[in-house]
mmCIF file of C-alpha atoms in Angstrom:
data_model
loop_
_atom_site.group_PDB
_atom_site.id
_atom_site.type_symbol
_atom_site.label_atom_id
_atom_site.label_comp_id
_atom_site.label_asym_id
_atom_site.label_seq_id
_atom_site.Cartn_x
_atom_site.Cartn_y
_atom_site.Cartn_z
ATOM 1 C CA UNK A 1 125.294 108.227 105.763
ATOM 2 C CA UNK A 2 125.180 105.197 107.585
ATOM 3 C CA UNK A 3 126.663 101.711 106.136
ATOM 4 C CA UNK A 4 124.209 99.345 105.113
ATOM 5 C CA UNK A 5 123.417 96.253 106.781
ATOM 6 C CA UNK A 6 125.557 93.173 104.887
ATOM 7 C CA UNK A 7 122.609 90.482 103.863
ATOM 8 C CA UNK A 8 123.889 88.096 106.672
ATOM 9 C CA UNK A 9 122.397 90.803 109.093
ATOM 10 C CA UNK A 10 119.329 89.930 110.660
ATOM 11 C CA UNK A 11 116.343 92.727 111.004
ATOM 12 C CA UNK A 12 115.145 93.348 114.711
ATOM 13 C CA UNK A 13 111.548 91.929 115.130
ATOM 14 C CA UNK A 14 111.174 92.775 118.686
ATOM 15 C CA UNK A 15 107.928 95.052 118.854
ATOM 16 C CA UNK A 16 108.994 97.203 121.613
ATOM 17 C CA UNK A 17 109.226 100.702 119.486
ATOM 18 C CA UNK A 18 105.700 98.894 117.998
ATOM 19 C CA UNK A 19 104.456 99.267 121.587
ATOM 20 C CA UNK A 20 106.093 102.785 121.881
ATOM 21 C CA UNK A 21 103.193 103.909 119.261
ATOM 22 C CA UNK A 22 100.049 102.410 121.039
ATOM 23 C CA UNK A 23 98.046 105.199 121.660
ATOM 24 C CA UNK A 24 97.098 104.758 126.049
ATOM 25 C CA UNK A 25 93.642 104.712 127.026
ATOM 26 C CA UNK A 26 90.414 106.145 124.941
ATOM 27 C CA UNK A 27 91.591 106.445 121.172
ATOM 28 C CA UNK A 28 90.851 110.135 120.703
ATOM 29 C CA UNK A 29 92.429 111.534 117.336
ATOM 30 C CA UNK A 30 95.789 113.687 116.660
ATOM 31 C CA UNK A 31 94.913 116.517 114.609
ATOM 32 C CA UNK A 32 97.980 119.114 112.838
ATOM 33 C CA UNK A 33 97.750 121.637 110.639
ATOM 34 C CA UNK A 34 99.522 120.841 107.086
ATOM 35 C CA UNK A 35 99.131 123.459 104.943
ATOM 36 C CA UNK A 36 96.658 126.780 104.598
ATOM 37 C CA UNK A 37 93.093 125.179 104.754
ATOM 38 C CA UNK A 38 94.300 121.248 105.166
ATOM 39 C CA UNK A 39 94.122 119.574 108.453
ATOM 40 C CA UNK A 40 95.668 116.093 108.934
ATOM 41 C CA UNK A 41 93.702 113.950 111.143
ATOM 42 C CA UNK A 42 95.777 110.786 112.687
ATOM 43 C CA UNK A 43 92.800 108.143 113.249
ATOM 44 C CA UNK A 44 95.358 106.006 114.949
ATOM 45 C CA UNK A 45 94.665 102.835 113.204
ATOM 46 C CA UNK A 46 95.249 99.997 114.725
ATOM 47 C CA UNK A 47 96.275 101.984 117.911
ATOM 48 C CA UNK A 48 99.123 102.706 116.222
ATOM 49 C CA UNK A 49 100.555 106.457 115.759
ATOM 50 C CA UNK A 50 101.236 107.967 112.667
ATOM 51 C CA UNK A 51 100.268 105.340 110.209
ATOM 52 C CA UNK A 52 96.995 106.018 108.776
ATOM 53 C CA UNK A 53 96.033 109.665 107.483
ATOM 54 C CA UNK A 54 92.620 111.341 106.587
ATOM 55 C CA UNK A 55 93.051 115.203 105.724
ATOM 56 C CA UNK A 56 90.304 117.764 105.995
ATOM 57 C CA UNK A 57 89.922 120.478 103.548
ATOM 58 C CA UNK A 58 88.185 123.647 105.265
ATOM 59 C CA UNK A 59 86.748 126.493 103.187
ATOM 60 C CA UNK A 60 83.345 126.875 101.498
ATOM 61 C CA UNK A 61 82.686 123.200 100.854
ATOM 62 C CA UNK A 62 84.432 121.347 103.661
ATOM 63 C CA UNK A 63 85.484 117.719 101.833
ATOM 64 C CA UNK A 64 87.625 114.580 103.235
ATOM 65 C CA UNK A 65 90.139 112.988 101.209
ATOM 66 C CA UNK A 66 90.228 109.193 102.502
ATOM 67 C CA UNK A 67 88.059 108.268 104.711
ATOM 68 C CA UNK A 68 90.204 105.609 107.030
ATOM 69 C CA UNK A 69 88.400 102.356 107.467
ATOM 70 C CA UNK A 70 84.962 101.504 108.986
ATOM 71 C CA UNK A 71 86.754 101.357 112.420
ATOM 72 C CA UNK A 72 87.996 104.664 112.781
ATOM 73 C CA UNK A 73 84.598 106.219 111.926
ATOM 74 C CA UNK A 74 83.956 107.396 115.323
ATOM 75 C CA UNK A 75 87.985 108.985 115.258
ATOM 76 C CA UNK A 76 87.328 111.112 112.412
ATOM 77 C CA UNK A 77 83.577 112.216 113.424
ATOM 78 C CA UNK A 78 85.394 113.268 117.137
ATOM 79 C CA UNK A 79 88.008 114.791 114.870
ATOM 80 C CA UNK A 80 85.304 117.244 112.781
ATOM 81 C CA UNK A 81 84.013 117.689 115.898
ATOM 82 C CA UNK A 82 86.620 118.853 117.507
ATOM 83 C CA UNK A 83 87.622 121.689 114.406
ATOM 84 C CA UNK A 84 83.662 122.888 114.590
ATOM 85 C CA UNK A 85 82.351 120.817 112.040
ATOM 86 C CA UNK A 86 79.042 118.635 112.293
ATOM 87 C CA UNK A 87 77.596 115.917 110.231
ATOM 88 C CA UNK A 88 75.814 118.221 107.794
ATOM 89 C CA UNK A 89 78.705 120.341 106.979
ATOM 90 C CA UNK A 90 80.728 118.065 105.696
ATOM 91 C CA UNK A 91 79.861 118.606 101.542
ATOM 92 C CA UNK A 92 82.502 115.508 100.138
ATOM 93 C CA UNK A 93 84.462 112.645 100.272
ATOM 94 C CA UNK A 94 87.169 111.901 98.067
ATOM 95 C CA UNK A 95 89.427 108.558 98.080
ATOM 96 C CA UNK A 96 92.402 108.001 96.193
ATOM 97 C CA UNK A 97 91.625 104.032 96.527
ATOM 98 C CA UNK A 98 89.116 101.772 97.524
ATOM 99 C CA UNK A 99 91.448 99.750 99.826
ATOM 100 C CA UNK A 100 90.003 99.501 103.333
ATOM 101 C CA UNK A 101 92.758 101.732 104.927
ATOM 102 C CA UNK A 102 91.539 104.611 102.509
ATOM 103 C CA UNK A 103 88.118 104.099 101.771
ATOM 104 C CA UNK A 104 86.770 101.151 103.894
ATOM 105 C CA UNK A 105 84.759 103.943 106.314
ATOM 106 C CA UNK A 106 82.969 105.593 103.254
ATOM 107 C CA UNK A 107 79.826 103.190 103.762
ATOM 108 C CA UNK A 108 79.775 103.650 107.833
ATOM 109 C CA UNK A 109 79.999 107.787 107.320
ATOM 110 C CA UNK A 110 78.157 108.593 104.328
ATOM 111 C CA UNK A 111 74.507 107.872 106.177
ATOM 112 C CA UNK A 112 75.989 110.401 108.682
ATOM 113 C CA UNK A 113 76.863 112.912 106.460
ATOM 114 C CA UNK A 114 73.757 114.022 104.613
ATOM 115 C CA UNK A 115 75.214 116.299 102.366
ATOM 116 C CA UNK A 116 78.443 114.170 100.807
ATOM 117 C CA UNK A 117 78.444 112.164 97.991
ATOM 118 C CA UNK A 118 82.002 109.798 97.628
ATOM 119 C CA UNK A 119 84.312 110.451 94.451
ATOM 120 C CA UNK A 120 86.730 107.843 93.353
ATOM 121 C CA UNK A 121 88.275 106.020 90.226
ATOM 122 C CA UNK A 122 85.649 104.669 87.755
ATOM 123 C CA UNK A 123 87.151 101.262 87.902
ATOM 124 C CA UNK A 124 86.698 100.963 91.683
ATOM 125 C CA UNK A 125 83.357 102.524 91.780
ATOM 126 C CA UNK A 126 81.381 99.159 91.530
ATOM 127 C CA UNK A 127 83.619 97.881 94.354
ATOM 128 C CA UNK A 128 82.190 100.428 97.074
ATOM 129 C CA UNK A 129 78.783 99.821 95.594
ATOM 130 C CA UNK A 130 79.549 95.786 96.749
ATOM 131 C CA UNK A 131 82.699 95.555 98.589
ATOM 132 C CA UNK A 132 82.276 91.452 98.613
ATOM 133 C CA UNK A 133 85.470 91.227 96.668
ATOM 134 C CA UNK A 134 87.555 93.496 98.583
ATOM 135 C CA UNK A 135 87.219 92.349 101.421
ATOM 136 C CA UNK A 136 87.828 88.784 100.757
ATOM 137 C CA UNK A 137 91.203 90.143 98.904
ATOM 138 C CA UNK A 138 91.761 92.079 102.561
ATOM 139 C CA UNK A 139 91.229 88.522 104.088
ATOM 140 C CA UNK A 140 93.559 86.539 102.170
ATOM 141 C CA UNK A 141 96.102 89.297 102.388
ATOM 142 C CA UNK A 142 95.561 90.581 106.635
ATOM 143 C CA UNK A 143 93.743 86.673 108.306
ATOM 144 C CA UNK A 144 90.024 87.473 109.030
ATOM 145 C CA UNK A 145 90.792 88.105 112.530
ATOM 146 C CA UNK A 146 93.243 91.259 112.243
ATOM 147 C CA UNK A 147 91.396 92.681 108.847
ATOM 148 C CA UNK A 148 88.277 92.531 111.589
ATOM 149 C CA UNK A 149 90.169 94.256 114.129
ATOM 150 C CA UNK A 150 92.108 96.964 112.072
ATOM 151 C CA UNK A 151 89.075 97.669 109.498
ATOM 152 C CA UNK A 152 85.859 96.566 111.313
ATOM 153 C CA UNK A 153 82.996 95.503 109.175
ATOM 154 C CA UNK A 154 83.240 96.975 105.709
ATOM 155 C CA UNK A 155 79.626 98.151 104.541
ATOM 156 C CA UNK A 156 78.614 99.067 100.960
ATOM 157 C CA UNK A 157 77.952 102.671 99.688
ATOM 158 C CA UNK A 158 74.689 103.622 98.374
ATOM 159 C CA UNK A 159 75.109 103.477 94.529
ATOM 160 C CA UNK A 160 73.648 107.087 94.428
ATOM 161 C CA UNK A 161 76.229 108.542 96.613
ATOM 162 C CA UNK A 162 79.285 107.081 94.068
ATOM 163 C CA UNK A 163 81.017 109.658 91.672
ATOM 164 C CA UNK A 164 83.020 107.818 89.618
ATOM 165 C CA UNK A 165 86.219 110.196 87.863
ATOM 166 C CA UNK A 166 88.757 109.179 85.895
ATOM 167 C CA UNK A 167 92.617 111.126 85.444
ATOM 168 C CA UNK A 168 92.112 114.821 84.400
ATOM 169 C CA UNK A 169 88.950 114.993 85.616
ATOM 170 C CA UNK A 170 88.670 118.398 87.940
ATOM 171 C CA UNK A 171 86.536 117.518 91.474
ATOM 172 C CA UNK A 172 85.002 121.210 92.137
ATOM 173 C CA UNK A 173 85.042 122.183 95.938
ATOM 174 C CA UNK A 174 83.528 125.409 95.887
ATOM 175 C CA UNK A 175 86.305 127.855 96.652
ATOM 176 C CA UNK A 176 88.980 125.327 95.346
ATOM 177 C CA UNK A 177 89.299 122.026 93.611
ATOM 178 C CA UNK A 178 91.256 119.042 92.848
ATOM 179 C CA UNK A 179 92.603 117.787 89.695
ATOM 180 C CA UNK A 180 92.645 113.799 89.514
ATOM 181 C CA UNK A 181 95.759 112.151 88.210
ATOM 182 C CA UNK A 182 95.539 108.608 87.530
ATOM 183 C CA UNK A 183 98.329 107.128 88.958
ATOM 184 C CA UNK A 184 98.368 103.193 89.379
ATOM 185 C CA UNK A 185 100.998 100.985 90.164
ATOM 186 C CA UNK A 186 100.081 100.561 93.659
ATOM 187 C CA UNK A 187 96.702 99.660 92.205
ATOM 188 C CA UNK A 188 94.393 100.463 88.670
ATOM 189 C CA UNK A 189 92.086 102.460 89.841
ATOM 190 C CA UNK A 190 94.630 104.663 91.886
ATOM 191 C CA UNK A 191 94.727 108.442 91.820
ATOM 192 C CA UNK A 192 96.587 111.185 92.955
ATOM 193 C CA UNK A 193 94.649 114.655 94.060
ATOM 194 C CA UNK A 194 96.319 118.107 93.238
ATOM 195 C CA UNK A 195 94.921 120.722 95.255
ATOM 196 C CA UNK A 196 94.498 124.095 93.027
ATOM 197 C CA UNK A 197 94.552 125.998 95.913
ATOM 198 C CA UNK A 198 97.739 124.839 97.754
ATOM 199 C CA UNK A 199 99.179 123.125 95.158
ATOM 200 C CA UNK A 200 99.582 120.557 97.707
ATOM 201 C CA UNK A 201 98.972 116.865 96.195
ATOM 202 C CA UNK A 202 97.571 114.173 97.909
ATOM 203 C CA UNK A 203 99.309 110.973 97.042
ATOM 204 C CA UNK A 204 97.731 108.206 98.968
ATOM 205 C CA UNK A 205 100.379 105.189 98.139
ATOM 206 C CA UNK A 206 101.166 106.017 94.470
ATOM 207 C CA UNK A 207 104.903 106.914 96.076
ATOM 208 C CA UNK A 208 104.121 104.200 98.398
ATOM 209 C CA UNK A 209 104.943 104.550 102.743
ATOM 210 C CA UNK A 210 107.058 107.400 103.851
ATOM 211 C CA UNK A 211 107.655 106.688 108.010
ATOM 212 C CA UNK A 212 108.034 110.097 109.421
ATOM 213 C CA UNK A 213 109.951 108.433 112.618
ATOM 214 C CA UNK A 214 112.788 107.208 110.390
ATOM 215 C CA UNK A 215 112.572 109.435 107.205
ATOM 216 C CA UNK A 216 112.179 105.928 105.366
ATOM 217 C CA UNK A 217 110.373 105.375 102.303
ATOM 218 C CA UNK A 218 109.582 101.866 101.453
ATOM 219 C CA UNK A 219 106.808 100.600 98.276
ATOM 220 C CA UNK A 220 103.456 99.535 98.391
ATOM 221 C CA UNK A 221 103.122 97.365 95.970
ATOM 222 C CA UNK A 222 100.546 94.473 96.922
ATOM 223 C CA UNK A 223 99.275 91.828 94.087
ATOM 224 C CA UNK A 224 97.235 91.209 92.816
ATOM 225 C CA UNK A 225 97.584 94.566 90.697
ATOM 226 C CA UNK A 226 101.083 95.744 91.283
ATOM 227 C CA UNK A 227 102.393 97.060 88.112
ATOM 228 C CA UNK A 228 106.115 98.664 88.524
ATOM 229 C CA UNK A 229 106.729 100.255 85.421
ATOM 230 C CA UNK A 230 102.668 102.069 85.946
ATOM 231 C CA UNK A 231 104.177 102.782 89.503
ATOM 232 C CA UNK A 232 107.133 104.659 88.210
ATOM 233 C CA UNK A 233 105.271 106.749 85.977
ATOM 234 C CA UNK A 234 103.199 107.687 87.917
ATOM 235 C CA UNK A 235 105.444 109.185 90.590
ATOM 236 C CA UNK A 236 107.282 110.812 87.276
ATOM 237 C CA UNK A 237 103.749 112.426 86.970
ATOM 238 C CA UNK A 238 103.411 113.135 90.264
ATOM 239 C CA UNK A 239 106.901 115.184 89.884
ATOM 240 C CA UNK A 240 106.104 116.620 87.088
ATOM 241 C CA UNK A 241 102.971 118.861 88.365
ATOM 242 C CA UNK A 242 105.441 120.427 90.744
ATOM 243 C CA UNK A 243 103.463 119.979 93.668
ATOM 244 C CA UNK A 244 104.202 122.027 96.792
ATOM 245 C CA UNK A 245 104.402 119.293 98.935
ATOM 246 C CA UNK A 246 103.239 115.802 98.975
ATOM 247 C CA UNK A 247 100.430 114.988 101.746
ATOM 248 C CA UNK A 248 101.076 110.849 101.961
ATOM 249 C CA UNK A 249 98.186 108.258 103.760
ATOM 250 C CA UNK A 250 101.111 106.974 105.160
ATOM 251 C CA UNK A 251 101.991 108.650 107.060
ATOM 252 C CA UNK A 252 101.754 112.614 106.678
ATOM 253 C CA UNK A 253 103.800 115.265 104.590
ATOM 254 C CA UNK A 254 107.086 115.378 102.462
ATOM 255 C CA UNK A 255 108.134 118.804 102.388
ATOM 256 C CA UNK A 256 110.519 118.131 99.609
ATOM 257 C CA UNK A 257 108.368 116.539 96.580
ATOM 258 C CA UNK A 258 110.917 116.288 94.439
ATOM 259 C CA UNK A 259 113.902 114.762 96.791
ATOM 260 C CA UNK A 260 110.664 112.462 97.749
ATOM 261 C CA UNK A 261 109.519 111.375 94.389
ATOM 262 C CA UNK A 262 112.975 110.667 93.578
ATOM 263 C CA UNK A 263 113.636 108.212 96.719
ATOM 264 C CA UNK A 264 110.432 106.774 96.381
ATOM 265 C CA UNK A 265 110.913 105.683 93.103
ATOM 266 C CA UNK A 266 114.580 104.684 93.331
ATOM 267 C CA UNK A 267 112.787 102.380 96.566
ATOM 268 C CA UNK A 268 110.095 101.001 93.922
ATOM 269 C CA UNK A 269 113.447 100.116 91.561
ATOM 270 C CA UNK A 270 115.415 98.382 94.274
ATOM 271 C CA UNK A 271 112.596 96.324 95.849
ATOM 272 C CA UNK A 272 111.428 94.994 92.181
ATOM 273 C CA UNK A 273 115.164 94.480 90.828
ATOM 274 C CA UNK A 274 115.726 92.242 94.225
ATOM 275 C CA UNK A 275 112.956 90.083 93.282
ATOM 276 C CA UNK A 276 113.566 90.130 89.331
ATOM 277 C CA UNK A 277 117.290 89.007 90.117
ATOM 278 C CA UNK A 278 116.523 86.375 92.582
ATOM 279 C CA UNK A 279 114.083 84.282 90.220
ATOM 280 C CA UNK A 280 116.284 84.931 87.528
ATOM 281 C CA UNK A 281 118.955 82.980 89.718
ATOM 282 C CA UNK A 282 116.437 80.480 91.213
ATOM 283 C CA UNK A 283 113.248 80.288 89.213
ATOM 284 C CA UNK A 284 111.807 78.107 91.912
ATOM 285 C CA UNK A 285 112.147 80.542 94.898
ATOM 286 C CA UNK A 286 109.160 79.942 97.256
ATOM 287 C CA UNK A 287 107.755 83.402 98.908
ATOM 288 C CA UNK A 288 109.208 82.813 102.141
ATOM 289 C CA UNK A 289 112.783 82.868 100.615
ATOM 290 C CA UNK A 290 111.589 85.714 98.508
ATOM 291 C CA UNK A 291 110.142 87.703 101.926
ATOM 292 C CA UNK A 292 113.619 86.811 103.467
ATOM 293 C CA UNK A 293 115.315 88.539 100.952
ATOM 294 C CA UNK A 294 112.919 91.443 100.441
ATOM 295 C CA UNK A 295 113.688 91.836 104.733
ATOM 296 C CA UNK A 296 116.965 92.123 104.146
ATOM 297 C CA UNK A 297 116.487 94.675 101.732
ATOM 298 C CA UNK A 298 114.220 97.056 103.643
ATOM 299 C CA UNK A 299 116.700 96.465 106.728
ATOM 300 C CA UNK A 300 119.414 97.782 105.248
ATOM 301 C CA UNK A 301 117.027 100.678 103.340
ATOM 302 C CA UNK A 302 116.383 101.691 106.801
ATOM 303 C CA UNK A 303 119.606 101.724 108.164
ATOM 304 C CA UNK A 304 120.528 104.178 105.495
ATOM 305 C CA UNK A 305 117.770 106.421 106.185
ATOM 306 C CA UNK A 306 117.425 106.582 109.456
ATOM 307 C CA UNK A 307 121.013 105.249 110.665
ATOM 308 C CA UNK A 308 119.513 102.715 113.771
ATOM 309 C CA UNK A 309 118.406 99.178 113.164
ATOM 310 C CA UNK A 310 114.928 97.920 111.553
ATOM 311 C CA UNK A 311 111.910 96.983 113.886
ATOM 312 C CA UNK A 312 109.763 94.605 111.481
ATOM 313 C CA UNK A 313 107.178 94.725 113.183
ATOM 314 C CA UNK A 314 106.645 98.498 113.113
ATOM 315 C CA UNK A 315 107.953 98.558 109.628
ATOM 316 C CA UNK A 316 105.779 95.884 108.531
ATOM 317 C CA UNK A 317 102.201 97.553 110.408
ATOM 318 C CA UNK A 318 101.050 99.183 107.728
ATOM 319 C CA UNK A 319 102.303 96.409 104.804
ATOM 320 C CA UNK A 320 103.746 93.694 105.223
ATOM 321 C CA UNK A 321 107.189 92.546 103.088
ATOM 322 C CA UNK A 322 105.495 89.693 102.474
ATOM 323 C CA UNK A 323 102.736 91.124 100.590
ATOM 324 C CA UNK A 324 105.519 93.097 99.202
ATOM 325 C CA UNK A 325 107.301 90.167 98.088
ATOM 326 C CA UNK A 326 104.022 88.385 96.105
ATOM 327 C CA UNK A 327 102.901 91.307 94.562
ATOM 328 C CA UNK A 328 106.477 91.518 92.856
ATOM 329 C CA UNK A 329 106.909 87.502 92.626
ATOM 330 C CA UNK A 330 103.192 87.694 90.355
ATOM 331 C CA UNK A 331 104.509 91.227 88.273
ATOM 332 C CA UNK A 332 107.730 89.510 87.490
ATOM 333 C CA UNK A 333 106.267 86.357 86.883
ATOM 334 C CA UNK A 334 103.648 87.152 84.603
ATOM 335 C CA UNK A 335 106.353 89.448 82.718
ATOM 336 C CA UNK A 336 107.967 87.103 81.876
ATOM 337 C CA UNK A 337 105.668 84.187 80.611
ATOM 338 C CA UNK A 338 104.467 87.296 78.550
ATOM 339 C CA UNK A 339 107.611 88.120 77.142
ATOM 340 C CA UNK A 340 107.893 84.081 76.286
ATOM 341 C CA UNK A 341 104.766 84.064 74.582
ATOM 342 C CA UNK A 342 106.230 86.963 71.871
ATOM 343 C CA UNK A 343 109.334 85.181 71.758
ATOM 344 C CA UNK A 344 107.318 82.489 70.317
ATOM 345 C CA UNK A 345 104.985 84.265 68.460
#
């Protein structure tokens, strides 16, 4: 294994691997096979390789699970295309969140896709319906400018193309189905989708990022709804179903569910005890010291995993630290005024 970076080290934020990943010319999408009847389609967000997922599941009721944002529309329509499919085959989507990475293209390719109807979380439902909130929260968290140029324009979803599920609810595909495990941490209305006919599961961010170029694993845990104790649990439950292999948004598939869960949430448990420690020691940190500290972190994470030095501003594509670091700041934060509050009681 390779020795961790010391905290004096300072993380690489040159973009030239960044660059490396810029897809050249015409965006045209990357499409692998994952598993018996589940394509992965690469919509190259951003121009950027092997960040954002959407996976295809063929068979008798051919059904999307995320749906990428409202600017990759035109990837993953080239990408049916290109496996055979047109508009009017296409029977469902299925998101594991609303954010715009996942589900930001449902209201682009649902009046393009005559037969699908949408299913997420009940408590995320209303937010397709009216994505006003949403994407202000993208705002704050991206600047206007790059959530414009990464997502495009957000549109809502017809009310009567929402199905709203909630955790052990079964989503019936025809020849196969999914089982819907509530798993937030990342978010509330997150879920995880267990394929009955694979046994793959499709985790979206409940274990958070895994980087297939480094064999990293870092969290995803944004505010203003990251909850680390939910997050644990629910990779616990995502272990527990014994999955046959874990098909991540970000980016691709973990062979090895259980050696996955297991660094994912030991990742979770570093990341949050950083934080917890730090404004136990200096109550006052601002978020840039906090960020510095959470970059020093994933640096030497990444060092371990992958055994070269961390390029932030690959690493940080997808999520920044940042966002990282207030998500954790606000959990830890509001922890403990709560705690305070029953002290006092």
């Amino acid at each position: 294994m390779a020795t961790l970076a010391s905290p004096d080290d300072t993380p690489m934020r040159d973009s030239t691997r960044l660059c490396e990943t810029r897809a050249m010319g015409p965006r045209v999408p990357t499409i692998s096979d994952v598993a018996p009847g589940v394509v992965m389609i690469d919509t190259r967000m951003a121009d950027l390789d092997r960040f954002n997922a959407v996976y295809l599941l063929t068979g008798a009721e051919p059904t999307l699970v995320e749906t990428g944002p409202a600017a990759d529309a035109p990837i993953v329509l080239a990408a049916l295309a290109k496996l055979g499919l047109g508009p009017g085959d296409v029977a469902h989507l299925v998101a594991t969140h609303i954010h715009l990475d996942h589900a930001g293209g449902a209201g682009t390719l649902l009046p393009l896709l005559p037969r699908a109807d949408i299913y997420v979380h009940e408590r995320g439902a209303a937010h397709l319906a009216d994505p006003t909130r949403l994407i202000a929260s993208t705002a704050r968290t991206y600047g206007e400018e790059r959530m414009r140029s990464w997502f495009g324009d957000t549109v809502p979803v017809d009310p009567d193309r929402i199905r709203a599920v909630a955790g052990g609810d079964r989503i019936a595909l025809g020849d196969r189905a999914l089982e819907v495990l509530h798993t937030p941490g990342h978010a509330s209305h997150h879920v995880a989708l267990h394929d009955d006919a694979t046994g793959v599961m499709f985790t979206g961010e409940a274990i958070g990022s895994h980087l297939p170029w480094a064999d990293c694993y870092r969290p995803a845990l944004p505010p203003p709804e990251v909850d680390v104790e939910a997050a644990i649990a629910s990779i616990e439950a995502i272990r527990a179903r014994n999955p046959s292999s874990l098909m991540t948004s970000h980016f691709g598939p973990v062979n090895d569910p259980g050696e996955g869960c297991e660094r994912a949430a030991a990742r979770v448990v570093g990341w949050s005890d950083a934080i917890r420690r730090r404004l136990d020691a200096r109550p006052g940190a601002d978020l840039d010291e906090l960020t510095g500290l959470l970059e020093h972190v994933a640096a030497a994470d990444h060092l371990a995993d992958a055994g070269v030095p961390i390029d932030l501003a690959r690493y940080d594509a997808i999520g920044s630290i940042r966002m990282n670091a207030a998500g954790l700041a606000r959990y830890w934060t509001k922890r403990r005024e709560a705690e305070l509050e029953i002290a006092m009681e």
